[in-house]
Coordinates of C-alpha atoms and ligand atoms in Angstrom, one line a residue:
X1 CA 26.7 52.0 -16.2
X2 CA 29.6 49.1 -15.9
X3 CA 30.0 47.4 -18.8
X4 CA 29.2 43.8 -18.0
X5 CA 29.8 40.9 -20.0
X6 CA 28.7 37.4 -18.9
X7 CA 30.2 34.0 -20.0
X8 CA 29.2 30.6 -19.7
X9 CA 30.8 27.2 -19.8
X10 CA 29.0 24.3 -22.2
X11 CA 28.2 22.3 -18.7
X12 CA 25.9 25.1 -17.1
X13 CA 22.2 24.7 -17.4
X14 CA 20.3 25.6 -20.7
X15 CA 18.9 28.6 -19.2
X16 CA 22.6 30.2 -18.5
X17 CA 23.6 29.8 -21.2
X18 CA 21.1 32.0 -22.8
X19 CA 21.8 34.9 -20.5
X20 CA 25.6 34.7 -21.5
X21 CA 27.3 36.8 -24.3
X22 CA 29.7 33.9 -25.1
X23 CA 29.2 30.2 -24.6
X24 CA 32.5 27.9 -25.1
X25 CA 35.0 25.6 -24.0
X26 CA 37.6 26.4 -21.3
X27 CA 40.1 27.4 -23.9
X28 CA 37.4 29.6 -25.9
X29 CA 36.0 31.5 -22.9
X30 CA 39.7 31.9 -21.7
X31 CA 40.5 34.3 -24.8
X32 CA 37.4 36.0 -24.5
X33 CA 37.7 37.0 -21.4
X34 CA 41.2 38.1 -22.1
X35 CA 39.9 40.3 -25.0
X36 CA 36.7 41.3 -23.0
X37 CA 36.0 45.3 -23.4
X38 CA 34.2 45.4 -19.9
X39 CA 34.4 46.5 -16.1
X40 CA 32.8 43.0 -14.9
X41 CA 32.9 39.7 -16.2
X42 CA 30.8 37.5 -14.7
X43 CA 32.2 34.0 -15.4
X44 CA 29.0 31.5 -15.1
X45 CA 31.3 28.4 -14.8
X46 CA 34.0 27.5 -11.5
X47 CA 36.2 29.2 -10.0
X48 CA 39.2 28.1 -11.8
X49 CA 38.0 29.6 -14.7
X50 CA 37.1 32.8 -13.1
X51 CA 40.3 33.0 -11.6
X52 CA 42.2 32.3 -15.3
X53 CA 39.9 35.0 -16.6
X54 CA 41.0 37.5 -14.0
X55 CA 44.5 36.4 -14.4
X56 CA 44.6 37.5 -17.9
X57 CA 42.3 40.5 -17.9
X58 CA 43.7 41.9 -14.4
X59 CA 41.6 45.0 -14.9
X60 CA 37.7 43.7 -15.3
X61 CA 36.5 42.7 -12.0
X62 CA 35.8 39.0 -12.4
X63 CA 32.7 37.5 -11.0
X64 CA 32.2 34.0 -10.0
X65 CA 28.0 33.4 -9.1
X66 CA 28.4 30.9 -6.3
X67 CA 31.6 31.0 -4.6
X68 CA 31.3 26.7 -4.0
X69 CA 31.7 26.5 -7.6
X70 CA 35.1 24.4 -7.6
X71 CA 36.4 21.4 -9.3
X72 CA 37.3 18.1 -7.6
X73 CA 41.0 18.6 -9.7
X74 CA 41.5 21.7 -7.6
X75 CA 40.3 19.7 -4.4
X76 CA 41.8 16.5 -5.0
X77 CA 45.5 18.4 -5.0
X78 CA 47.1 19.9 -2.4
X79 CA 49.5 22.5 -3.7
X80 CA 52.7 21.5 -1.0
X81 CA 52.6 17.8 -1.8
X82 CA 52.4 19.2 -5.4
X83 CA 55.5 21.4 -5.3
X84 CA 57.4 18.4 -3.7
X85 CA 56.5 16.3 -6.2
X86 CA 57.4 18.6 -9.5
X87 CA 60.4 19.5 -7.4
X88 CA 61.3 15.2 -7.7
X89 CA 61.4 15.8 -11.5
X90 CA 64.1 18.6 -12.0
X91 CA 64.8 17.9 -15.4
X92 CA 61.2 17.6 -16.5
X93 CA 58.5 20.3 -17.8
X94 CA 55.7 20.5 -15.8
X95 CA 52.3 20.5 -17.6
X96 CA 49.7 21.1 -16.2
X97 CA 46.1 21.5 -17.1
X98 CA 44.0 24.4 -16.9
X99 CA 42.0 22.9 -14.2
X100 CA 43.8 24.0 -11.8
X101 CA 44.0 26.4 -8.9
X102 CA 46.4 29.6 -9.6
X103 CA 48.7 28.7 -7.4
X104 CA 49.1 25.2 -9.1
X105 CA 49.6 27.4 -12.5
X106 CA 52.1 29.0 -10.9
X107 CA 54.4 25.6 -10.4
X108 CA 53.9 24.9 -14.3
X109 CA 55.6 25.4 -17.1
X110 CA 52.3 25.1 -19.9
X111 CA 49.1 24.9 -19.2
X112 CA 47.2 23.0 -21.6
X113 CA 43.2 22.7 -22.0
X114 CA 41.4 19.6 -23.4
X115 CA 41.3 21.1 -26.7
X116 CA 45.4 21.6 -26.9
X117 CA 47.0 19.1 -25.0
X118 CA 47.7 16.8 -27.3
X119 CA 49.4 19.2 -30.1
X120 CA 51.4 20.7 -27.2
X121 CA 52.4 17.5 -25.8
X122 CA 53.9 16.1 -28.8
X123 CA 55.9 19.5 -29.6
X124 CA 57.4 19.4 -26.0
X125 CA 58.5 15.7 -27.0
X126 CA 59.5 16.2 -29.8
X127 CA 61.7 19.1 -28.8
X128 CA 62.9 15.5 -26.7
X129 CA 61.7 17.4 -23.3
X130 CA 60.5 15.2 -20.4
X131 CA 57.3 15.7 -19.6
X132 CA 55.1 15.4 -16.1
X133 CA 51.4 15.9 -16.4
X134 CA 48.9 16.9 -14.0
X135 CA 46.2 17.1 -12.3
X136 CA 43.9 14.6 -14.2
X137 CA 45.1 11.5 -14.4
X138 CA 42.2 10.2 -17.0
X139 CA 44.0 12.3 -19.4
X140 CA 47.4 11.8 -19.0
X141 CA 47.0 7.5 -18.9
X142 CA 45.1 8.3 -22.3
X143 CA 48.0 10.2 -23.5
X144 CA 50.7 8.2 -22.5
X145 CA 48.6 5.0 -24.0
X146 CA 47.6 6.8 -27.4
X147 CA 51.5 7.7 -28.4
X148 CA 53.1 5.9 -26.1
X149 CA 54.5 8.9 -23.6
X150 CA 56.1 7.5 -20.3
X151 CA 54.7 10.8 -18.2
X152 CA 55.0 10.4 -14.7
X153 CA 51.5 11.3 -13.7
X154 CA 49.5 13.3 -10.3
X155 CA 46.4 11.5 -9.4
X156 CA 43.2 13.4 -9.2
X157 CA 40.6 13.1 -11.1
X158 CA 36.7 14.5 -12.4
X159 CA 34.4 12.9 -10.3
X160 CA 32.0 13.5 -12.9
X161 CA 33.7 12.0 -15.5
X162 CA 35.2 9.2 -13.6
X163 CA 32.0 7.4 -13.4
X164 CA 32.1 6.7 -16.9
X165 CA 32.2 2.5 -17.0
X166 CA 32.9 0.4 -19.8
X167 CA 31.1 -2.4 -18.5
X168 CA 27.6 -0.6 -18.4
X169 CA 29.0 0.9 -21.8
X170 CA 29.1 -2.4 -23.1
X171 CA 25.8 -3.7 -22.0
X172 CA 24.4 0.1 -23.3
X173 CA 25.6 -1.0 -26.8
X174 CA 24.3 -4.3 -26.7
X175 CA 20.8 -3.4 -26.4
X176 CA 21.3 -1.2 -29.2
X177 CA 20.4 -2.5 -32.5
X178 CA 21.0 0.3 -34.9
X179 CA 25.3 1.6 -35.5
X180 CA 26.9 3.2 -32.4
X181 CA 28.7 5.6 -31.7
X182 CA 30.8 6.8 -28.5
X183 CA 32.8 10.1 -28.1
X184 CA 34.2 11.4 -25.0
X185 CA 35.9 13.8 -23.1
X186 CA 39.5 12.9 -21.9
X187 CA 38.7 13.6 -18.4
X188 CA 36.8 9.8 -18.7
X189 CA 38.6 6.9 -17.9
X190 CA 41.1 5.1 -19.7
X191 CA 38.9 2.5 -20.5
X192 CA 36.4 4.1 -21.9
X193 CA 38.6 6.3 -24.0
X194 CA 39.8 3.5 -25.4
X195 CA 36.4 2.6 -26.8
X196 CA 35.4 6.1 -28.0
X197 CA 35.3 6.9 -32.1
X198 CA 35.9 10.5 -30.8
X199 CA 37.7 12.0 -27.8
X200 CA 37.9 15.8 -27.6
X201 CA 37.5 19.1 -25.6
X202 CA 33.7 20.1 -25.2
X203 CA 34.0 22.2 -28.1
X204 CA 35.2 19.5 -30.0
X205 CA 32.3 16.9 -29.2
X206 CA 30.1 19.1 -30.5
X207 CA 31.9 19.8 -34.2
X208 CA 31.7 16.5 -33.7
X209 CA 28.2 16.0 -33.6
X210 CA 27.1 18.9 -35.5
X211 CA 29.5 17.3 -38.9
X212 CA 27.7 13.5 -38.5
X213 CA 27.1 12.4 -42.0
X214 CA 27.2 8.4 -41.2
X215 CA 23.7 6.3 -40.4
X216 CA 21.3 8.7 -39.8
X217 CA 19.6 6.2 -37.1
X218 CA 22.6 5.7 -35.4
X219 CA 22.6 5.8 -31.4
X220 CA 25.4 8.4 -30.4
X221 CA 26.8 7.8 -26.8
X222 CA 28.2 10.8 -25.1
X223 CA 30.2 10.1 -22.1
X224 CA 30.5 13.7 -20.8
X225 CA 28.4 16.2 -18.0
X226 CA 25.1 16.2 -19.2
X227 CA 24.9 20.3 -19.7
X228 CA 26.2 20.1 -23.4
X229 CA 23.6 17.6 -24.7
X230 CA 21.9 20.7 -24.7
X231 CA 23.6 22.4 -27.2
X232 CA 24.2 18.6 -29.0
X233 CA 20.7 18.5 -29.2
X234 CA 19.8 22.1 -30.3
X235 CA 22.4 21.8 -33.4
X236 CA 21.4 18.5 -34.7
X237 CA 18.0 17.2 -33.7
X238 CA 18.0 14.8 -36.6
X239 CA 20.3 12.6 -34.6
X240 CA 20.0 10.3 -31.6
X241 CA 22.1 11.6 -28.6
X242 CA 22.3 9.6 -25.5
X243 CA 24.3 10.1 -22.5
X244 CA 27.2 7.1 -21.8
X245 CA 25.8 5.2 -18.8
X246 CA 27.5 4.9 -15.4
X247 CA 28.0 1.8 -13.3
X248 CA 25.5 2.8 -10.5
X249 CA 22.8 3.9 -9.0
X250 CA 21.4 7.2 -10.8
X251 CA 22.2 8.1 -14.3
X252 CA 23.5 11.6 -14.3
X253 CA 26.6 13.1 -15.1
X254 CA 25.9 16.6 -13.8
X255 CA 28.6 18.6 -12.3
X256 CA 27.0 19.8 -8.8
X257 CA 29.8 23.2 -9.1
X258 CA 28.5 24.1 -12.6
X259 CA 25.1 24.0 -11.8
X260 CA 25.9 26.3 -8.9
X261 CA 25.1 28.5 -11.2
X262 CA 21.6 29.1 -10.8
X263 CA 19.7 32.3 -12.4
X264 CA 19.3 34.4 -9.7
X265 CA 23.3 33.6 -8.8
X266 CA 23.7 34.6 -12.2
X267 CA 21.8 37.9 -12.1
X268 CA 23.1 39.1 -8.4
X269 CA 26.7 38.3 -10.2
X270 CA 25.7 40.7 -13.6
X271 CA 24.5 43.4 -10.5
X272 CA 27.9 43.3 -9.6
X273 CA 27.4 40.7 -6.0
X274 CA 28.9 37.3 -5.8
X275 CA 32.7 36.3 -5.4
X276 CA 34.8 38.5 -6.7
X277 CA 38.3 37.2 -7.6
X278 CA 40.3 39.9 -5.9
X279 CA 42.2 37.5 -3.9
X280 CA 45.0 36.8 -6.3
X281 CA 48.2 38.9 -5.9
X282 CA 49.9 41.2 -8.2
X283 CA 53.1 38.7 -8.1
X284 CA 50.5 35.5 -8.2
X285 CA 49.2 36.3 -11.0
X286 CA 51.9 37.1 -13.1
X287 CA 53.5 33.5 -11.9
X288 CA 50.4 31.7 -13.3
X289 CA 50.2 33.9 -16.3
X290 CA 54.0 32.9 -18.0
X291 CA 52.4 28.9 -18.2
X292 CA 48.7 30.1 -19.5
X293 CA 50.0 32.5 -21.9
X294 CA 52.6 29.8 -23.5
X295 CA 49.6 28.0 -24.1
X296 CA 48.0 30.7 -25.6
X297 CA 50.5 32.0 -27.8
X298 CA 51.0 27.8 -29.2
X299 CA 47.2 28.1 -29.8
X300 CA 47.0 31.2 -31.8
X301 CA 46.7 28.3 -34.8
X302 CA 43.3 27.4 -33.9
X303 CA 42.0 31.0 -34.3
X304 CA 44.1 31.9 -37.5
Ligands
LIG1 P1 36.6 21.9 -21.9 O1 37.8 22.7 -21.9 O2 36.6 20.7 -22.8 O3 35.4 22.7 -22.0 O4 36.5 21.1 -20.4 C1 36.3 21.8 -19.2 C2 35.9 20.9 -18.1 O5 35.8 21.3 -17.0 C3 35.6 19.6 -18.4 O6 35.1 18.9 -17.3
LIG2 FE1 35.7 19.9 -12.7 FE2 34.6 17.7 -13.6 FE3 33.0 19.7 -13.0 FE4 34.7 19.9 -15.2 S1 32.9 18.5 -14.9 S2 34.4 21.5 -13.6 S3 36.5 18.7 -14.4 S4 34.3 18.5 -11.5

């Protein structure tokens, strides 16, 4: 029998995340599936992160459920007008972050994940290195705004995350009569990071929540994909959670390529059917793996 081992990102539906071995953020499930001891992994998230996975544990077969499971990042750059544009900054480093496709990895110099980029940013300035950030360009305008970075910047960005509006944010709070709080993930807009008491990598939000020791009746915005009020909710049902409103029409902040991942997807994937990241060259890979694994190395602090 293959040894299968299943992981799941924090944005998938509750009940995929309870068929998965390990439930994380990108940077968690990353290392895992490096250090998986299995034939398949079956990578319940999108593709980029299936492909990352197979990239640094070349021998498992990797599994992605639904093979529409992208990320507008990936879609929102084209590689050639990418490669032109690092090519513009010669004496820059290119960071990029790790959603991405491989072949975008493979013009970088770091990749970085939500939970990183900000230690890893700072240590390439203040090694004075020039720095160019892509693809999300939420992040990197909260970067260069919080210390004052002059990164040229790419322009794509989470169309989940983007919807994220301080205006309804500010009429949200407003009708609330109790303290508030807002955390958010960087992927939000500039505006809105600007507002929260928290920003942070899923992982992060949810330390986050799970640590709250200030008014117990407190309304707790969280301007992120809806999946990981889940696991907000689970940990600390004491508290009142509420999702950050958007400026229109519906109310929810659900990635449609997460929750792609259905549980029959899910199970055909653990049976060994689904897309199977076999597309990736020998060379590719190893080109994508010099930026990932200077990430990973930098990290090794978090785990210590
Ligand atoms: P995290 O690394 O914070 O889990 O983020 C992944 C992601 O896709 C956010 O939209
Ligand atoms: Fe991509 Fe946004 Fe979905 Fe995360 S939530 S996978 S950044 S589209």
């Amino acid at each position: 029998m293959p040894r299968v081992v299943t992981l799941a990102h924090y944005y998938t539906a509750p009940e995929i995340q309870q068929m998965a071995d390990k439930v994380g953020d990108s940077l968690e499930l990353s290392l895992f599936a490096r250090d998986a001891d299995a034939d398949i992994i079956v990578f319940a998230g999108v593709r980029f992160m299936a492909e990352t996975a197979k990239i640094l544990n070349p021998n498992a077969t990797v599994i992605l459920p639904d093979a529409g499971s992208t990320c507008s990042l990936v879609t929102q750059t084209d590689v050639t007008t990418l490669k032109a544009w690092r090519e513009s900054y010669p004496d820059h480093v290119h960071v990029s972050y790790i959603n991405s496709s491989a072949e975008h990895k493979a013009l970088s110099d770091w990749i970085v994940t939500s939970r990183n980029v900000d230690d890893i940013i700072a240590h390439l300035y203040a090694e004075g290195k020039k720095v160019i950030f892509s693809p999300d360009r939420n992040m990197g305008a909260y970067l260069n705004f919080q210390h004052g970075y002059d990164m040229p910047l790419w322009s794509a960005v989470c169309e989940v995350h983007d919807k994220f509006n301080q205006t309804a944010l500010d009429e949200a709070f407003a009708a609330v009569k109790t303290a508030k709080y807002l955390i958010a993930h960087p992927e939000s807009p500039l505006p809105v990071l600007q507002q929260a008491d928290y920003v942070g990598s899923t992982s992060g939000m949810l330390n986050w929540i799970k640590t709250f020791d200030k008014e117990p009746d407190a309304a707790i915005f969280v301007a992120t994909e809806d999946g990981i009020l889940y696991n907000m909710r689970l940990a600390r049902p004491d508290l009142n959670i509420e999702q950050a409103p958007i400026y229109a029409g519906c109310q929810c902040n659900s990635c449609p390529y997460m929750k792609m991942n259905t549980i029959e997807a899910v199970k055909r994937a653990q049976a060994g059917q689904g897309t199977v990241i076999d597309y990736l060259t020998p060379a590719d890979m190893d080109a994508a793996r010099a930026p990932i694994e200077r990430m990973l190395e930098f990290s090794k602090r978090y785990y210590a």
